[in-house]
Coordinates of C-alpha atoms (C1' of nucleotides) in Angstrom, one line a residue:
Chain A
M18 CA -3.3 2.9 -3.2
I19 CA -2.9 4.7 -0.3
S20 CA -2.8 3.0 2.8
L21 CA -5.6 3.4 5.7
T22 CA -3.6 5.4 7.8
A23 CA -3.2 7.7 5.3
D24 CA -6.8 7.5 4.6
Y25 CA -8.1 7.8 8.3
A26 CA -5.7 11.2 8.1
L27 CA -7.7 12.6 5.1
R28 CA -11.1 11.8 6.5
A29 CA -9.9 13.6 10.1
M30 CA -8.7 16.8 8.1
L31 CA -12.1 17.2 6.0
L32 CA -14.2 16.6 9.2
I33 CA -12.1 19.3 11.1
A34 CA -11.8 22.1 7.9
R35 CA -15.9 21.4 7.1
P36 CA -17.4 24.6 7.3
E37 CA -20.5 23.9 10.1
T38 CA -17.1 22.8 12.3
V39 CA -16.7 25.6 14.6
R40 CA -14.7 24.3 18.2
A41 CA -11.8 21.7 17.9
L42 CA -12.5 18.3 17.9
R43 CA -12.0 16.1 19.7
A44 CA -9.8 13.0 19.2
D45 CA -12.8 10.6 20.0
E46 CA -15.4 12.5 18.0
I47 CA -12.7 11.9 15.2
A48 CA -12.4 8.3 15.5
D49 CA -15.7 7.7 15.7
A50 CA -17.0 9.9 12.8
T51 CA -14.6 8.2 10.4
G52 CA -14.5 4.4 12.0
A53 CA -11.0 4.6 13.3
P54 CA -9.9 3.1 16.5
R55 CA -9.6 5.7 18.8
N56 CA -6.1 5.6 20.3
Y57 CA -5.2 4.8 16.6
M58 CA -6.9 8.1 15.3
A59 CA -5.0 10.0 17.9
K60 CA -1.6 9.0 17.2
V61 CA -2.6 9.8 13.5
L62 CA -4.1 13.4 14.6
N63 CA -0.7 13.4 16.4
A64 CA 1.6 13.2 13.4
V65 CA -0.4 16.0 11.7
A66 CA -0.1 18.0 14.2
K67 CA 3.3 17.5 14.8
A68 CA 3.7 18.7 11.1
G69 CA 2.2 21.5 11.5
L70 CA -1.6 21.1 9.5
I71 CA -3.4 21.0 12.7
T72 CA -3.3 22.5 16.2
S73 CA -4.0 20.6 18.7
A74 CA -4.6 21.5 22.4
R75 CA -5.4 19.9 26.0
G76 CA -7.9 20.2 28.8
P77 CA -12.0 21.2 28.2
T78 CA -13.1 22.7 25.2
G79 CA -9.8 21.1 24.1
G80 CA -8.8 18.7 20.4
F81 CA -7.3 19.9 17.4
T82 CA -8.0 23.0 15.0
L83 CA -6.8 23.9 11.2
A84 CA -3.4 25.5 11.8
V85 CA -3.3 26.4 7.8
P86 CA -6.2 27.4 5.4
A87 CA -7.6 24.2 3.4
R88 CA -7.5 25.6 0.4
Q89 CA -3.4 25.8 1.2
I90 CA -3.6 21.9 2.5
T91 CA -3.3 19.5 -0.7
L92 CA -3.8 15.7 -0.8
G93 CA -0.4 14.7 -1.1
R94 CA 0.2 16.9 1.6
V95 CA -1.7 15.3 4.3
I96 CA -1.1 11.3 2.4
D97 CA 2.9 11.6 2.2
L98 CA 2.7 12.4 5.8
F99 CA 2.4 8.3 5.8
D100 CA 2.7 7.1 2.9
T101 CA 6.0 7.3 1.9
V102 CA 7.7 6.2 -1.5
P103 CA 10.0 3.3 -0.7
L104 CA 11.5 3.9 -4.2
N105 CA 13.2 1.0 -5.1
S106 CA 16.4 2.0 -6.5
R107 CA 17.1 -1.0 -9.0
C108 CA 15.5 0.2 -11.9
M109 CA 12.8 -1.6 -13.5
L110 CA 15.1 -2.8 -16.1
G111 CA 18.3 -4.5 -15.0
N112 CA 19.7 -5.6 -11.8
G113 CA 21.3 -2.4 -10.2
P114 CA 20.2 1.0 -10.0
C115 CA 19.9 3.2 -12.9
D116 CA 23.0 4.7 -13.8
P117 CA 21.8 8.7 -13.9
S118 CA 23.7 9.6 -17.0
C119 CA 22.9 6.4 -18.9
P120 CA 19.5 5.6 -17.6
C121 CA 17.6 2.3 -18.7
R122 CA 15.0 2.3 -21.4
A123 CA 12.3 2.6 -19.3
H124 CA 13.2 5.1 -17.0
A125 CA 11.9 8.1 -17.5
A126 CA 8.7 6.8 -18.8
W127 CA 8.2 5.1 -15.5
Q128 CA 9.0 8.1 -13.6
A129 CA 6.8 9.8 -16.0
V130 CA 4.1 7.5 -15.2
V131 CA 4.3 7.6 -11.3
G132 CA 4.8 11.0 -10.7
A133 CA 1.4 11.5 -13.1
R134 CA 0.1 9.4 -10.1
R135 CA 1.2 12.2 -8.0
L136 CA -0.3 15.0 -9.6
P137 CA -4.7 14.8 -8.5
F138 CA -3.3 14.7 -5.2
L139 CA -0.7 17.4 -5.3
N140 CA -3.0 19.3 -7.2
T141 CA -6.3 18.9 -5.3
T142 CA -7.0 20.7 -1.7
I143 CA -9.3 19.9 1.0
A144 CA -11.0 23.1 -0.1
D145 CA -11.8 21.6 -3.4
L146 CA -13.2 18.3 -2.0
L147 CA -15.2 19.8 0.3
E148 CA -16.8 21.8 -2.6
G149 CA -17.1 19.2 -4.5
R150 CA -14.9 20.8 -7.4
V151 CA -12.1 19.0 -9.1
A152 CA -9.4 21.0 -9.9
P153 CA -8.1 20.8 -13.7
H154 CA -4.9 20.7 -12.9
A155 CA -5.6 17.9 -10.9
I156 CA -6.1 15.4 -14.2
H157 CA -5.2 17.7 -17.4
N158 CA -1.6 19.2 -16.7
A159 CA 1.9 17.5 -16.4
P160 CA 4.6 19.3 -14.9
E161 CA 7.4 20.3 -17.4
S162 CA 9.6 17.3 -15.8
L163 CA 6.8 14.9 -17.1
N164 CA 7.7 15.4 -21.0
V165 CA 9.6 12.7 -21.9
A166 CA 9.9 11.8 -25.6
Chain B
M128 CA 1.7 3.7 -3.9
I129 CA 2.2 0.4 -5.2
S130 CA 2.4 -3.1 -3.7
L131 CA 5.9 -4.7 -3.5
T132 CA 4.2 -7.6 -5.2
A133 CA 2.4 -5.7 -7.9
D134 CA 6.4 -4.2 -8.3
Y135 CA 7.6 -7.6 -8.8
A136 CA 5.1 -9.1 -11.3
L137 CA 5.6 -5.7 -13.2
R138 CA 9.1 -6.0 -13.6
A139 CA 8.7 -9.4 -14.8
M140 CA 6.5 -8.6 -17.5
L141 CA 8.8 -6.0 -18.8
L142 CA 11.8 -8.6 -18.7
I143 CA 9.5 -11.3 -20.6
A144 CA 8.6 -8.7 -23.1
R145 CA 12.1 -7.4 -24.0
P146 CA 12.6 -7.6 -27.4
E147 CA 16.2 -9.3 -26.5
T148 CA 13.9 -11.9 -24.8
V149 CA 13.6 -14.9 -27.4
R150 CA 13.0 -17.9 -25.5
A151 CA 10.9 -18.6 -22.2
L152 CA 12.8 -17.2 -19.0
R153 CA 12.7 -19.4 -15.7
A154 CA 11.0 -18.5 -12.6
D155 CA 15.0 -18.0 -11.0
E156 CA 16.3 -16.3 -13.9
I157 CA 13.8 -13.4 -13.1
A158 CA 13.9 -14.1 -9.5
D159 CA 17.8 -12.8 -9.9
A160 CA 16.7 -10.1 -12.4
T161 CA 14.0 -8.6 -10.4
G162 CA 15.8 -8.9 -6.8
A163 CA 12.7 -10.9 -5.9
P164 CA 12.8 -14.0 -4.1
R165 CA 13.0 -17.2 -5.5
N166 CA 9.8 -19.3 -4.4
Y167 CA 8.0 -15.6 -4.2
M168 CA 8.4 -15.1 -7.5
A169 CA 7.7 -18.0 -8.6
K170 CA 4.4 -17.5 -6.9
V171 CA 3.5 -14.3 -8.4
L172 CA 4.7 -15.8 -12.2
N173 CA 2.2 -18.1 -11.2
A174 CA -0.9 -15.6 -10.6
V175 CA 0.1 -13.9 -13.6
A176 CA 0.1 -16.9 -15.8
K177 CA -3.6 -18.1 -14.3
A178 CA -4.7 -14.7 -15.4
G179 CA -4.0 -15.1 -18.6
L180 CA -0.9 -12.7 -19.4
I181 CA 1.9 -14.9 -19.7
T182 CA 1.8 -18.8 -20.7
S183 CA 4.0 -21.1 -18.2
A184 CA 5.7 -24.6 -20.1
R185 CA 7.1 -27.2 -17.4
G186 CA 10.2 -29.2 -17.5
P187 CA 13.4 -28.6 -19.5
T188 CA 13.0 -25.6 -21.9
G189 CA 10.0 -24.1 -20.2
G190 CA 9.8 -21.3 -18.3
F191 CA 7.1 -18.4 -19.1
T192 CA 6.4 -16.5 -22.5
L193 CA 4.0 -13.9 -23.1
A194 CA 0.7 -14.7 -23.9
V195 CA -0.4 -11.2 -25.0
P196 CA 1.2 -9.1 -27.2
A197 CA 3.0 -6.4 -25.1
R198 CA 0.9 -3.2 -26.5
Q199 CA -2.1 -4.9 -25.3
I200 CA -0.9 -5.2 -21.6
T201 CA -1.4 -2.0 -19.7
L202 CA 0.9 -1.6 -16.4
G203 CA -3.1 -1.4 -14.4
R204 CA -4.4 -5.0 -16.2
V205 CA -0.3 -6.4 -14.3
I206 CA -0.9 -4.0 -11.4
D207 CA -4.5 -4.8 -10.3
L208 CA -4.1 -8.3 -10.3
F209 CA -2.2 -7.7 -6.8
D210 CA -3.0 -4.2 -5.7
T211 CA -6.9 -4.6 -5.0
V212 CA -8.7 -1.4 -4.2
P213 CA -10.6 -2.3 -0.2
L214 CA -13.1 0.5 -1.6
N215 CA -13.9 1.6 1.7
S216 CA -17.9 2.0 1.8
R217 CA -17.7 4.8 3.9
C218 CA -18.0 7.9 2.4
M219 CA -14.9 10.5 2.5
L220 CA -17.5 12.6 4.6
G221 CA -20.2 11.8 6.9
N222 CA -20.4 8.1 8.5
G223 CA -21.6 5.8 6.7
P224 CA -21.6 4.9 2.9
C225 CA -22.7 7.5 0.7
D226 CA -26.3 7.1 -0.5
P227 CA -26.3 7.6 -4.2
S228 CA -28.8 9.3 -5.3
C229 CA -27.5 12.2 -2.8
P230 CA -23.8 11.9 -2.1
C231 CA -22.3 13.7 0.2
R232 CA -20.4 17.6 -1.1
A233 CA -17.0 15.5 -1.3
H234 CA -18.1 12.4 -2.9
A235 CA -18.2 12.9 -6.9
A236 CA -14.3 15.1 -6.6
W237 CA -12.8 12.3 -4.5
Q238 CA -13.9 9.6 -6.9
A239 CA -12.1 11.5 -9.7
V240 CA -9.0 12.3 -7.8
V241 CA -9.3 8.5 -7.0
G242 CA -9.9 7.7 -11.1
A243 CA -7.2 10.1 -12.2
R244 CA -4.7 8.4 -10.4
R245 CA -5.5 5.0 -12.5
L246 CA -5.3 6.7 -15.8
P247 CA -1.5 6.7 -15.7
F248 CA -1.8 2.8 -15.4
L249 CA -4.9 2.2 -17.7
N250 CA -3.2 4.4 -20.4
T251 CA 0.5 3.1 -20.3
T252 CA 1.4 -0.4 -21.8
I253 CA 4.1 -2.4 -21.2
A254 CA 5.6 -2.0 -24.5
D255 CA 4.9 1.7 -24.0
L256 CA 7.6 1.1 -21.3
L257 CA 10.3 -1.2 -22.9
E258 CA 10.1 2.0 -25.6
G259 CA 10.4 4.7 -23.4
R260 CA 7.4 6.3 -24.6
V261 CA 4.7 8.2 -22.3
A262 CA 1.4 8.0 -24.1
P263 CA 0.2 11.3 -23.8
H264 CA -3.3 9.8 -22.9
A265 CA -1.6 8.5 -19.9
I266 CA -2.0 12.0 -18.2
H267 CA -3.7 14.8 -20.6
N268 CA -7.2 13.6 -20.6
A269 CA -9.5 12.2 -18.6
P270 CA -12.8 9.6 -19.4
E271 CA -16.1 11.9 -19.4
S272 CA -17.0 10.2 -16.1
L273 CA -14.2 12.3 -14.2
N274 CA -15.7 15.3 -15.2
V275 CA -17.5 16.7 -12.2
A276 CA -18.0 19.7 -11.3
Chain C
dC262 C1' 11.2 -45.4 -20.3
dG263 C1' 14.8 -43.2 -17.0
dA264 C1' 16.6 -39.4 -15.0
dG265 C1' 16.7 -34.4 -15.0
dA266 C1' 14.9 -29.7 -14.9
dT267 C1' 11.4 -27.1 -14.2
dA268 C1' 7.0 -25.0 -12.7
dC269 C1' 3.2 -25.8 -9.1
dT270 C1' 1.4 -26.4 -4.2
dC271 C1' 0.9 -26.2 0.6
dA272 C1' 2.6 -25.2 5.4
dT273 C1' 4.6 -22.2 7.8
dA274 C1' 7.9 -18.3 9.4
dT275 C1' 9.0 -13.3 9.3
dG276 C1' 8.4 -7.8 9.6
dC277 C1' 5.3 -4.1 9.4
dA278 C1' 1.1 -1.9 9.3
dT279 C1' -2.7 -1.9 12.3
dA280 C1' -5.0 -1.7 16.6
dT281 C1' -5.0 -2.0 22.0
dG282 C1' -4.6 -0.5 26.6
dA283 C1' -2.8 1.9 30.2
dG284 C1' -0.9 5.4 32.2
dA285 C1' 1.4 10.4 32.5
dA286 C1' 1.6 15.1 31.0
dA287 C1' -1.6 19.1 30.4
dC288 C1' -4.8 22.1 30.3
dT289 C1' -10.1 24.5 31.9
dC290 C1' -13.5 25.6 35.5
dG291 C1' -14.9 26.3 39.5
Chain D
dC202 C1' -5.6 24.8 44.1
dG203 C1' -8.3 20.7 43.3
dA204 C1' -11.1 18.0 39.7
dG205 C1' -11.9 16.4 35.7
dT206 C1' -11.1 16.6 30.4
dT207 C1' -8.4 15.8 27.2
dT208 C1' -4.0 15.2 24.4
dC209 C1' 0.1 12.2 24.9
dT210 C1' 3.1 8.5 25.1
dC211 C1' 4.5 4.2 24.9
dA212 C1' 4.3 -0.8 25.5
dT213 C1' 2.5 -4.5 23.7
dA214 C1' -0.9 -6.9 20.4
dT215 C1' -2.8 -8.9 16.3
dG216 C1' -3.3 -9.6 10.9
dC217 C1' -2.0 -9.5 6.4
dA218 C1' 1.6 -8.8 3.1
dT219 C1' 6.1 -10.7 2.3
dA220 C1' 8.9 -14.8 2.9
dT221 C1' 11.0 -19.3 2.9
dG222 C1' 11.2 -24.2 2.5
dA223 C1' 10.0 -28.8 1.1
dG224 C1' 7.9 -31.2 -1.3
dT225 C1' 5.2 -33.0 -5.8
dA226 C1' 3.6 -32.8 -10.7
dT227 C1' 5.1 -32.1 -15.4
dC228 C1' 7.4 -31.6 -18.9
dT229 C1' 12.4 -32.7 -22.0
dC230 C1' 15.2 -35.7 -23.6
dG231 C1' 18.5 -38.9 -24.0

DNA sequence: CGAGATACTCATATGCATATGAGAAACTCG
DNA sequence: CGAGTTTCTCATATGCATATGAGTATCTCG
């Protein structure tokens, strides 16, 4: 699941990064195109700008522009700005946090599953989506840390 | 992201399915062990029971028991009971639903990413977690429908 | 059959994500 | 430098996930 706010941000990024977009897009344009409420989208865009992924400019001819090439912006980088993992310290089995030196049986496997879920976001860029391309790494490769058994 | 409610359900299932669990577990036992509020966990367990994954029994010696072998219960089957995908009909580009016969450029790629994120849940079972095992399919194989480009 | 134990149900409270409204700050351009 | 345009900020409203409390239904066992 991805929060509605993160979804707004992603759609906004896709709009701004589209090759046919040549000038800065205003917040209300982006809001209209994405279906998000105007002021809410403004807040979302502001957060993305603070993170350095887009640039904001006020006044006439103002609006939002990419600050980083679309090929370098992964979906995870956008989504993680809003959907922070709360990381329940209680382990999947038992009633306390897992002792790192002696984790519960399910610990590593659960970590692997959670980690694997992040891969598609970490290995797909805004540019990939705009080109209708799926990076094979997004669905085929798992980092070393995921190899459990 | 996985909702707190779905997380409760998962932890409850793991407890009930543990090999050292020989009798029916009461709702309050499960609540205490998982850190969930008592009545809330009762409601969650009730929903899981209605879905047919566990069996409930009232009165003394009552409680909850697996209704299906742990090896046949995928994480997705549990989580999907609570975390229903709202499926924004508006496509990632443009302001309306994607025309199925002429989808937007990003359509298939986004579908692939979303689908890839479901794999770890669909291909991992309660039994897998209890045995600390990660099914290779959870992170390595993608179904045909995901091959886009 | 009665008492106690447990699941079940519903009405309501709370907190956070989402949304709204209005005003202040900063920019462009004539 | 003034007027208009836009981002930025904050105070507050709303809705839904989460949580709580109390009562009802159904079971076991003596």
